């Protein structure tokens, strides 16, 4: 059984407010393609800091805007090195607001 799905890009502020919502895409399209074509990157100022899931391969596009991309790290055997724990914890704390924003 084939199901139709819709994809969209949703941007949230650090406080959990929706700041951007792209048009819906009905075809099978990647997160990167939606991000590159929806106008989101053109709306943002230089030096912004973005957080995304691992499916967003937009680091080069953000570098052109002098922005940074934070993607949650994945662990090997459930552990991170002690020096690699602080940044993922800060990302996880901010990610809570994003999850609340999208209702996950």
C-alpha positions as a Python dict, from the first residue, in 0.01 Angstrom:
ca = {
    (1, 'X'): (0, 0, 0),
    (2, 'X'): (147, 333, -107),
    (3, 'X'): (101, 640, 111),
    (4, 'X'): (132, 1004, 16),
    (5, 'X'): (350, 1209, 247),
    (6, 'X'): (429, 1577, 274),
    (7, 'X'): (763, 1727, 369),
    (8, 'X'): (827, 2078, 501),
    (9, 'X'): (1101, 2270, 675),
    (10, 'X'): (1011, 2408, 1015),
    (11, 'X'): (1232, 2664, 1187),
    (12, 'X'): (1211, 2726, 1562),
    (13, 'X'): (1363, 2990, 1783),
    (14, 'X'): (1567, 2893, 2092),
    (15, 'X'): (1253, 2958, 2299),
    (16, 'X'): (1043, 2718, 2094),
    (17, 'X'): (847, 2959, 1874),
    (18, 'X'): (792, 2878, 1508),
    (19, 'X'): (1002, 3121, 1303),
    (20, 'X'): (976, 2963, 957),
    (21, 'X'): (753, 2717, 775),
    (22, 'X'): (824, 2624, 414),
    (23, 'X'): (571, 2524, 154),
    (24, 'X'): (478, 2156, 157),
    (25, 'X'): (660, 1928, -85),
    (26, 'X'): (464, 1632, -213),
    (27, 'X'): (740, 1439, -388),
    (28, 'X'): (1013, 1233, -230),
    (29, 'X'): (1262, 1510, -156),
    (30, 'X'): (1561, 1534, 78),
    (31, 'X'): (1589, 1768, 375),
    (32, 'X'): (1884, 1934, 206),
    (33, 'X'): (1691, 2003, -114),
    (34, 'X'): (1398, 2155, 77),
    (35, 'X'): (1635, 2373, 280),
    (36, 'X'): (1828, 2493, -25),
    (37, 'X'): (1515, 2576, -230),
    (38, 'X'): (1264, 2716, 20),
    (39, 'X'): (1427, 3055, 86),
    (40, 'X'): (1514, 2984, 449),
    (41, 'X'): (1886, 3044, 407),
    (42, 'X'): (1825, 3378, 232),
    (43, 'X'): (1624, 3507, 528),
    (44, 'X'): (1898, 3459, 786),
    (45, 'X'): (2170, 3702, 880),
    (46, 'X'): (2542, 3639, 895),
    (47, 'X'): (2694, 3450, 1188),
    (48, 'X'): (2378, 3272, 1300),
    (49, 'X'): (2401, 2936, 1472),
    (50, 'X'): (2172, 2654, 1353),
    (51, 'X'): (2080, 2320, 1501),
    (52, 'X'): (1959, 2033, 1282),
    (53, 'X'): (1928, 1656, 1268),
    (54, 'X'): (2194, 1452, 1095),
    (55, 'X'): (1995, 1441, 768),
    (56, 'X'): (2063, 1809, 699),
    (57, 'X'): (2384, 1823, 494),
    (58, 'X'): (2388, 2203, 470),
    (59, 'X'): (2715, 2287, 645),
    (60, 'X'): (2872, 2428, 324),
    (61, 'X'): (2568, 2645, 244),
    (62, 'X'): (2571, 2783, 599),
    (63, 'X'): (2945, 2846, 580),
    (64, 'X'): (2879, 3083, 290),
    (65, 'X'): (2660, 3281, 532),
    (66, 'X'): (2937, 3257, 795),
    (67, 'X'): (2693, 3056, 1006),
    (68, 'X'): (2755, 2738, 1202),
    (69, 'X'): (2564, 2411, 1211),
    (70, 'X'): (2524, 2202, 1528),
    (71, 'X'): (2421, 1843, 1479),
    (72, 'X'): (2377, 1609, 1777),
    (73, 'X'): (2664, 1363, 1806),
    (74, 'X'): (2603, 992, 1797),
    (75, 'X'): (2780, 777, 2049),
    (76, 'X'): (2987, 467, 2005),
    (77, 'X'): (2883, 200, 2254),
    (78, 'X'): (2673, 458, 2438),
    (79, 'X'): (2962, 679, 2550),
    (80, 'X'): (3128, 1004, 2450),
    (81, 'X'): (3477, 1107, 2550),
    (82, 'X'): (3474, 1330, 2860),
    (83, 'X'): (3583, 1637, 2660),
    (84, 'X'): (3304, 1573, 2409),
    (85, 'X'): (3018, 1580, 2660),
    (86, 'X'): (2963, 1953, 2729),
    (87, 'X'): (2863, 2065, 2380),
    (88, 'X'): (2619, 1773, 2322),
    (89, 'X'): (2451, 1852, 2655),
    (90, 'X'): (2397, 2215, 2549),
    (91, 'X'): (2258, 2098, 2215),
    (92, 'X'): (2028, 1850, 2390),
    (93, 'X'): (1893, 2121, 2621),
    (94, 'X'): (1811, 2343, 2323),
    (95, 'X'): (1666, 2047, 2132),
    (96, 'X'): (1396, 2002, 2398),
    (97, 'X'): (1240, 2331, 2284),
    (98, 'X'): (1245, 2220, 1921),
    (99, 'X'): (1075, 1890, 2008),
    (100, 'X'): (804, 2078, 2198),
    (101, 'X'): (759, 2314, 1902),
    (102, 'X'): (695, 2031, 1656),
    (103, 'X'): (491, 1829, 1903),
    (104, 'X'): (717, 1524, 1899),
}
